[in-house]
């Protein structure tokens, strides 16, 4: 699918764009989807629970959210900040787990699971999501909530942002189109459990340096990786992510509030703002 696969050439030459075009001074905005543009918490819980257990598409109803087992909802909400892709939601399906209080602990639990079990779960849930999107379109769409001000902001932007997300590309495009926001397919990198390769590809496509790419994500792991690779990255404070204690030290991750994003204010380390 367009925007999903990263070419081998890009990975062989990850810093091909360090030298910008002569006279060029542009900044590129790249956004995560879930937790930055859209809140899909209820849809995700329902898709995971119903899809993993083989429920029919007809079971996908708004009232079904309130009928989910309380123990699953508690585990899902507690572990949601640590999940970086759809497959990670297998962990909240497990019962009798000790409390998970860090990204490292979550990753250890997930890695300990049989690879075939992980792949089967992700495939089942992804197929179920596609089915409910096609057959229960209205309900599926209503279980997504766009953050306040995001849709008008996207509509009036002259420069179309890039989107890099763990969510599948077709879902992102369909949800945006349902609110009359139409993005070209190649502006959405879907199914990206790691965001760095997509950021490198975007910098190369735009022929800019990594420091000219502004990336906003609600997961500190993605933000940290982008910063270390030379990109300008910000932790979205309004999303699902939690800032781990180890990232709250002498050099905390740059943060951005939703009103700052909508106003185009991106503070740099010297506390000045720039507008892409």
mmCIF file of C-alpha atoms in Angstrom:
data_model
loop_
_atom_site.group_PDB
_atom_site.id
_atom_site.type_symbol
_atom_site.label_atom_id
_atom_site.label_comp_id
_atom_site.label_asym_id
_atom_site.label_seq_id
_atom_site.Cartn_x
_atom_site.Cartn_y
_atom_site.Cartn_z
ATOM 1 C CA UNK A 1 0.000 0.000 0.000
ATOM 2 C CA UNK A 2 1.279 3.458 -0.861
ATOM 3 C CA UNK A 3 2.934 5.174 2.094
ATOM 4 C CA UNK A 4 3.267 1.976 4.098
ATOM 5 C CA UNK A 5 6.465 0.351 2.881
ATOM 6 C CA UNK A 6 9.888 1.981 3.273
ATOM 7 C CA UNK A 7 12.229 1.367 0.373
ATOM 8 C CA UNK A 8 15.534 -0.397 0.917
ATOM 9 C CA UNK A 9 17.297 2.475 -0.806
ATOM 10 C CA UNK A 10 16.090 4.931 1.836
ATOM 11 C CA UNK A 11 17.380 2.700 4.612
ATOM 12 C CA UNK A 12 20.759 2.336 2.894
ATOM 13 C CA UNK A 13 21.063 6.134 2.587
ATOM 14 C CA UNK A 14 19.195 7.437 5.655
ATOM 15 C CA UNK A 15 20.812 10.889 5.659
ATOM 16 C CA UNK A 16 20.625 11.545 1.957
ATOM 17 C CA UNK A 17 18.690 14.768 2.644
ATOM 18 C CA UNK A 18 21.198 16.448 4.974
ATOM 19 C CA UNK A 19 22.158 18.914 2.247
ATOM 20 C CA UNK A 20 19.046 20.987 1.419
ATOM 21 C CA UNK A 21 18.364 22.467 -1.963
ATOM 22 C CA UNK A 22 20.075 25.803 -2.489
ATOM 23 C CA UNK A 23 17.979 28.647 -1.117
ATOM 24 C CA UNK A 24 15.559 26.231 0.516
ATOM 25 C CA UNK A 25 14.237 27.084 3.983
ATOM 26 C CA UNK A 26 11.107 25.040 4.528
ATOM 27 C CA UNK A 27 9.913 23.032 7.489
ATOM 28 C CA UNK A 28 7.875 19.862 7.171
ATOM 29 C CA UNK A 29 5.186 18.881 9.664
ATOM 30 C CA UNK A 30 4.661 15.193 10.469
ATOM 31 C CA UNK A 31 1.937 14.012 12.864
ATOM 32 C CA UNK A 32 0.982 10.785 14.540
ATOM 33 C CA UNK A 33 -2.719 9.942 14.150
ATOM 34 C CA UNK A 34 -4.093 8.162 17.241
ATOM 35 C CA UNK A 35 -3.422 10.329 20.266
ATOM 36 C CA UNK A 36 -2.495 13.423 18.250
ATOM 37 C CA UNK A 37 -5.232 13.912 15.650
ATOM 38 C CA UNK A 38 -7.871 11.454 16.812
ATOM 39 C CA UNK A 39 -8.997 9.683 19.990
ATOM 40 C CA UNK A 40 -9.898 6.109 19.007
ATOM 41 C CA UNK A 41 -9.877 4.672 22.519
ATOM 42 C CA UNK A 42 -13.371 3.150 22.451
ATOM 43 C CA UNK A 43 -13.079 1.838 18.889
ATOM 44 C CA UNK A 44 -9.781 0.192 19.691
ATOM 45 C CA UNK A 45 -11.079 -1.500 22.845
ATOM 46 C CA UNK A 46 -14.081 -2.864 20.997
ATOM 47 C CA UNK A 47 -12.128 -4.033 17.949
ATOM 48 C CA UNK A 48 -9.551 -5.781 20.121
ATOM 49 C CA UNK A 49 -12.065 -7.545 22.377
ATOM 50 C CA UNK A 50 -14.529 -8.600 19.681
ATOM 51 C CA UNK A 51 -12.005 -9.315 16.951
ATOM 52 C CA UNK A 52 -9.704 -11.429 19.083
ATOM 53 C CA UNK A 53 -12.571 -13.627 20.248
ATOM 54 C CA UNK A 54 -14.179 -14.127 16.857
ATOM 55 C CA UNK A 55 -17.392 -12.193 17.458
ATOM 56 C CA UNK A 56 -19.532 -11.406 14.398
ATOM 57 C CA UNK A 57 -19.430 -7.971 12.830
ATOM 58 C CA UNK A 58 -23.021 -7.415 14.017
ATOM 59 C CA UNK A 59 -21.754 -7.339 17.608
ATOM 60 C CA UNK A 60 -19.883 -4.108 16.885
ATOM 61 C CA UNK A 61 -22.282 -1.566 18.419
ATOM 62 C CA UNK A 62 -21.773 1.592 20.445
ATOM 63 C CA UNK A 63 -23.571 0.137 23.447
ATOM 64 C CA UNK A 64 -21.191 -2.819 23.377
ATOM 65 C CA UNK A 65 -18.486 -0.544 24.804
ATOM 66 C CA UNK A 66 -20.360 -0.293 28.114
ATOM 67 C CA UNK A 67 -20.767 -4.083 28.127
ATOM 68 C CA UNK A 68 -17.064 -4.886 27.970
ATOM 69 C CA UNK A 69 -15.729 -6.747 31.017
ATOM 70 C CA UNK A 70 -14.556 -4.257 33.627
ATOM 71 C CA UNK A 71 -11.335 -6.192 34.194
ATOM 72 C CA UNK A 72 -10.409 -5.956 30.499
ATOM 73 C CA UNK A 73 -11.217 -2.244 30.357
ATOM 74 C CA UNK A 74 -9.027 -1.654 33.398
ATOM 75 C CA UNK A 75 -6.104 -3.562 31.885
ATOM 76 C CA UNK A 76 -6.554 -1.886 28.505
ATOM 77 C CA UNK A 77 -6.567 1.616 29.978
ATOM 78 C CA UNK A 78 -3.596 0.881 32.194
ATOM 79 C CA UNK A 79 -1.513 -0.521 29.314
ATOM 80 C CA UNK A 80 -2.733 1.749 26.495
ATOM 81 C CA UNK A 81 0.137 4.241 26.915
ATOM 82 C CA UNK A 82 2.702 1.497 26.351
ATOM 83 C CA UNK A 83 1.194 0.080 23.134
ATOM 84 C CA UNK A 84 2.923 1.194 19.942
ATOM 85 C CA UNK A 85 1.035 -0.925 17.403
ATOM 86 C CA UNK A 86 -2.095 -3.049 17.118
ATOM 87 C CA UNK A 87 -0.362 -6.283 18.073
ATOM 88 C CA UNK A 88 0.594 -4.869 21.465
ATOM 89 C CA UNK A 89 -3.053 -4.984 22.528
ATOM 90 C CA UNK A 90 -2.695 -8.714 22.985
ATOM 91 C CA UNK A 91 -1.174 -7.915 26.385
ATOM 92 C CA UNK A 92 -4.372 -6.444 27.910
ATOM 93 C CA UNK A 93 -6.191 -9.597 26.799
ATOM 94 C CA UNK A 94 -4.067 -11.631 29.202
ATOM 95 C CA UNK A 95 -5.462 -12.304 32.649
ATOM 96 C CA UNK A 96 -3.616 -12.649 35.966
ATOM 97 C CA UNK A 97 -0.798 -10.373 34.880
ATOM 98 C CA UNK A 98 1.039 -8.471 37.598
ATOM 99 C CA UNK A 99 0.743 -4.676 37.335
ATOM 100 C CA UNK A 100 2.821 -3.205 34.514
ATOM 101 C CA UNK A 101 4.301 0.141 35.437
ATOM 102 C CA UNK A 102 6.913 0.817 32.761
ATOM 103 C CA UNK A 103 7.551 0.561 29.044
ATOM 104 C CA UNK A 104 10.351 -1.910 29.700
ATOM 105 C CA UNK A 105 8.092 -4.230 31.700
ATOM 106 C CA UNK A 106 5.433 -4.084 29.000
ATOM 107 C CA UNK A 107 7.945 -4.896 26.258
ATOM 108 C CA UNK A 108 9.279 -7.862 28.245
ATOM 109 C CA UNK A 109 5.782 -9.343 28.603
ATOM 110 C CA UNK A 110 4.988 -8.903 24.919
ATOM 111 C CA UNK A 111 8.323 -10.363 23.795
ATOM 112 C CA UNK A 112 7.743 -13.418 26.002
ATOM 113 C CA UNK A 113 4.607 -14.382 24.062
ATOM 114 C CA UNK A 114 4.796 -16.952 21.285
ATOM 115 C CA UNK A 115 5.427 -15.255 17.934
ATOM 116 C CA UNK A 116 2.715 -17.263 16.187
ATOM 117 C CA UNK A 117 0.214 -16.210 18.836
ATOM 118 C CA UNK A 118 1.181 -12.561 18.387
ATOM 119 C CA UNK A 119 0.880 -12.752 14.603
ATOM 120 C CA UNK A 120 -2.477 -14.546 14.740
ATOM 121 C CA UNK A 121 -3.890 -11.980 17.152
ATOM 122 C CA UNK A 122 -2.776 -9.010 15.068
ATOM 123 C CA UNK A 123 -4.117 -10.544 11.875
ATOM 124 C CA UNK A 124 -7.504 -11.361 13.432
ATOM 125 C CA UNK A 125 -7.966 -7.904 14.905
ATOM 126 C CA UNK A 126 -6.829 -6.124 11.742
ATOM 127 C CA UNK A 127 -9.239 -8.146 9.596
ATOM 128 C CA UNK A 128 -12.068 -7.471 12.043
ATOM 129 C CA UNK A 129 -11.351 -3.742 11.986
ATOM 130 C CA UNK A 130 -11.503 -3.752 8.193
ATOM 131 C CA UNK A 131 -14.799 -5.657 8.250
ATOM 132 C CA UNK A 132 -16.504 -3.308 10.714
ATOM 133 C CA UNK A 133 -15.201 -0.301 8.808
ATOM 134 C CA UNK A 134 -16.806 -1.634 5.621
ATOM 135 C CA UNK A 135 -19.987 -3.132 7.086
ATOM 136 C CA UNK A 136 -20.620 -0.977 10.169
ATOM 137 C CA UNK A 137 -19.233 2.245 8.781
ATOM 138 C CA UNK A 138 -21.411 4.704 10.679
ATOM 139 C CA UNK A 139 -20.870 3.073 14.066
ATOM 140 C CA UNK A 140 -17.168 2.623 13.419
ATOM 141 C CA UNK A 141 -16.744 6.280 12.466
ATOM 142 C CA UNK A 142 -18.685 7.550 15.489
ATOM 143 C CA UNK A 143 -16.411 5.666 17.852
ATOM 144 C CA UNK A 144 -13.588 8.009 16.832
ATOM 145 C CA UNK A 145 -13.345 11.496 18.302
ATOM 146 C CA UNK A 146 -11.156 14.107 16.685
ATOM 147 C CA UNK A 147 -9.486 16.427 19.153
ATOM 148 C CA UNK A 148 -11.039 19.865 19.438
ATOM 149 C CA UNK A 149 -10.005 22.210 16.658
ATOM 150 C CA UNK A 150 -8.049 19.621 14.667
ATOM 151 C CA UNK A 151 -10.477 19.224 11.751
ATOM 152 C CA UNK A 152 -10.920 22.980 10.998
ATOM 153 C CA UNK A 153 -7.157 23.374 11.331
ATOM 154 C CA UNK A 154 -6.472 20.605 8.825
ATOM 155 C CA UNK A 155 -9.026 22.016 6.383
ATOM 156 C CA UNK A 156 -7.504 25.488 6.312
ATOM 157 C CA UNK A 157 -3.851 24.478 6.158
ATOM 158 C CA UNK A 158 -2.170 25.359 2.882
ATOM 159 C CA UNK A 159 0.623 22.853 3.463
ATOM 160 C CA UNK A 160 -0.718 19.318 3.861
ATOM 161 C CA UNK A 161 0.966 17.564 6.808
ATOM 162 C CA UNK A 162 2.382 14.080 6.617
ATOM 163 C CA UNK A 163 0.936 11.397 8.891
ATOM 164 C CA UNK A 164 2.998 8.528 10.293
ATOM 165 C CA UNK A 165 0.973 6.065 12.323
ATOM 166 C CA UNK A 166 0.712 2.492 13.536
ATOM 167 C CA UNK A 167 -2.899 2.565 12.269
ATOM 168 C CA UNK A 168 -3.545 1.209 8.784
ATOM 169 C CA UNK A 169 -3.507 3.793 6.019
ATOM 170 C CA UNK A 170 -6.992 3.092 4.684
ATOM 171 C CA UNK A 171 -8.615 3.685 8.089
ATOM 172 C CA UNK A 172 -6.861 7.026 8.477
ATOM 173 C CA UNK A 173 -7.877 8.201 5.011
ATOM 174 C CA UNK A 174 -11.485 7.055 5.524
ATOM 175 C CA UNK A 175 -11.834 8.791 8.889
ATOM 176 C CA UNK A 176 -10.415 12.061 7.588
ATOM 177 C CA UNK A 177 -12.580 11.911 4.461
ATOM 178 C CA UNK A 178 -15.679 11.448 6.634
ATOM 179 C CA UNK A 179 -14.904 14.936 7.975
ATOM 180 C CA UNK A 180 -14.128 16.372 4.526
ATOM 181 C CA UNK A 181 -10.372 16.301 4.985
ATOM 182 C CA UNK A 182 -8.795 14.700 1.940
ATOM 183 C CA UNK A 183 -5.137 13.727 1.989
ATOM 184 C CA UNK A 184 -3.213 12.108 -0.850
ATOM 185 C CA UNK A 185 -2.450 8.470 -0.117
ATOM 186 C CA UNK A 186 1.269 9.038 -0.269
ATOM 187 C CA UNK A 187 1.082 11.540 2.629
ATOM 188 C CA UNK A 188 0.047 8.786 5.062
ATOM 189 C CA UNK A 189 2.547 6.194 6.238
ATOM 190 C CA UNK A 190 0.435 3.481 7.839
ATOM 191 C CA UNK A 191 1.289 0.398 9.897
ATOM 192 C CA UNK A 192 4.501 1.903 11.232
ATOM 193 C CA UNK A 193 5.370 0.286 14.593
ATOM 194 C CA UNK A 194 8.579 2.327 14.452
ATOM 195 C CA UNK A 195 8.296 5.857 13.099
ATOM 196 C CA UNK A 196 11.949 6.585 12.343
ATOM 197 C CA UNK A 197 12.179 4.913 8.933
ATOM 198 C CA UNK A 198 9.150 6.868 7.722
ATOM 199 C CA UNK A 199 10.622 10.142 8.999
ATOM 200 C CA UNK A 200 13.818 9.447 7.076
ATOM 201 C CA UNK A 201 11.823 8.685 3.929
ATOM 202 C CA UNK A 202 9.820 11.910 4.290
ATOM 203 C CA UNK A 203 12.959 14.007 4.769
ATOM 204 C CA UNK A 204 14.414 12.446 1.636
ATOM 205 C CA UNK A 205 11.207 12.969 -0.356
ATOM 206 C CA UNK A 206 11.011 16.633 0.685
ATOM 207 C CA UNK A 207 14.773 17.109 0.186
ATOM 208 C CA UNK A 208 15.264 18.669 3.602
ATOM 209 C CA UNK A 209 17.543 18.033 6.554
ATOM 210 C CA UNK A 210 16.212 16.038 9.526
ATOM 211 C CA UNK A 211 16.233 19.211 11.644
ATOM 212 C CA UNK A 212 13.754 20.739 9.183
ATOM 213 C CA UNK A 213 11.189 18.005 9.952
ATOM 214 C CA UNK A 214 8.869 18.674 12.911
ATOM 215 C CA UNK A 215 7.390 15.485 14.346
ATOM 216 C CA UNK A 216 4.580 15.333 16.939
ATOM 217 C CA UNK A 217 3.769 12.026 18.655
ATOM 218 C CA UNK A 218 2.162 10.983 21.930
ATOM 219 C CA UNK A 219 4.569 8.119 22.620
ATOM 220 C CA UNK A 220 7.855 9.111 24.282
ATOM 221 C CA UNK A 221 9.766 6.212 22.703
ATOM 222 C CA UNK A 222 9.030 7.540 19.203
ATOM 223 C CA UNK A 223 9.838 11.113 20.232
ATOM 224 C CA UNK A 224 13.141 10.096 21.792
ATOM 225 C CA UNK A 225 14.185 8.061 18.746
ATOM 226 C CA UNK A 226 13.386 10.964 16.405
ATOM 227 C CA UNK A 227 15.350 13.416 18.548
ATOM 228 C CA UNK A 228 18.371 11.148 18.605
ATOM 229 C CA UNK A 229 18.251 10.935 14.790
ATOM 230 C CA UNK A 230 18.334 14.737 14.480
ATOM 231 C CA UNK A 231 14.634 15.471 13.901
ATOM 232 C CA UNK A 232 12.699 18.135 15.786
ATOM 233 C CA UNK A 233 10.262 16.083 17.825
ATOM 234 C CA UNK A 234 7.635 16.922 20.426
ATOM 235 C CA UNK A 235 5.671 14.909 22.952
ATOM 236 C CA UNK A 236 1.928 15.585 22.519
ATOM 237 C CA UNK A 237 0.593 16.177 26.033
ATOM 238 C CA UNK A 238 -3.053 15.610 25.074
ATOM 239 C CA UNK A 239 -2.640 12.045 23.789
ATOM 240 C CA UNK A 240 -2.513 8.604 25.394
ATOM 241 C CA UNK A 241 1.165 8.559 26.250
ATOM 242 C CA UNK A 242 2.693 8.803 29.683
ATOM 243 C CA UNK A 243 6.070 10.380 30.295
ATOM 244 C CA UNK A 244 8.175 7.709 32.039
ATOM 245 C CA UNK A 245 10.168 8.883 35.089
ATOM 246 C CA UNK A 246 13.447 8.123 33.308
ATOM 247 C CA UNK A 247 12.544 10.725 30.662
ATOM 248 C CA UNK A 248 11.782 13.426 33.226
ATOM 249 C CA UNK A 249 15.400 14.125 34.144
ATOM 250 C CA UNK A 250 17.810 16.928 33.341
ATOM 251 C CA UNK A 251 16.935 16.860 29.632
ATOM 252 C CA UNK A 252 13.193 16.148 29.429
ATOM 253 C CA UNK A 253 11.522 15.559 26.086
ATOM 254 C CA UNK A 254 10.223 18.690 24.359
ATOM 255 C CA UNK A 255 6.485 18.969 24.906
ATOM 256 C CA UNK A 256 3.742 20.660 22.967
ATOM 257 C CA UNK A 257 0.182 21.533 23.952
ATOM 258 C CA UNK A 258 -2.708 21.198 21.509
ATOM 259 C CA UNK A 259 -3.328 24.995 21.319
ATOM 260 C CA UNK A 260 0.355 25.455 20.418
ATOM 261 C CA UNK A 261 0.068 22.944 17.578
ATOM 262 C CA UNK A 262 -3.064 24.613 16.218
ATOM 263 C CA UNK A 263 -1.374 28.024 16.396
ATOM 264 C CA UNK A 264 1.768 26.672 14.709
ATOM 265 C CA UNK A 265 4.005 27.456 17.687
ATOM 266 C CA UNK A 266 6.825 24.957 18.080
ATOM 267 C CA UNK A 267 9.228 26.046 20.841
ATOM 268 C CA UNK A 268 12.880 25.278 20.260
ATOM 269 C CA UNK A 269 15.406 24.618 23.057
ATOM 270 C CA UNK A 270 15.922 28.387 23.402
ATOM 271 C CA UNK A 271 12.159 28.795 24.022
ATOM 272 C CA UNK A 272 11.573 30.571 20.740
ATOM 273 C CA UNK A 273 8.691 29.555 18.507
ATOM 274 C CA UNK A 274 8.730 28.761 14.827
ATOM 275 C CA UNK A 275 5.907 28.266 12.354
ATOM 276 C CA UNK A 276 6.198 25.562 9.680
#
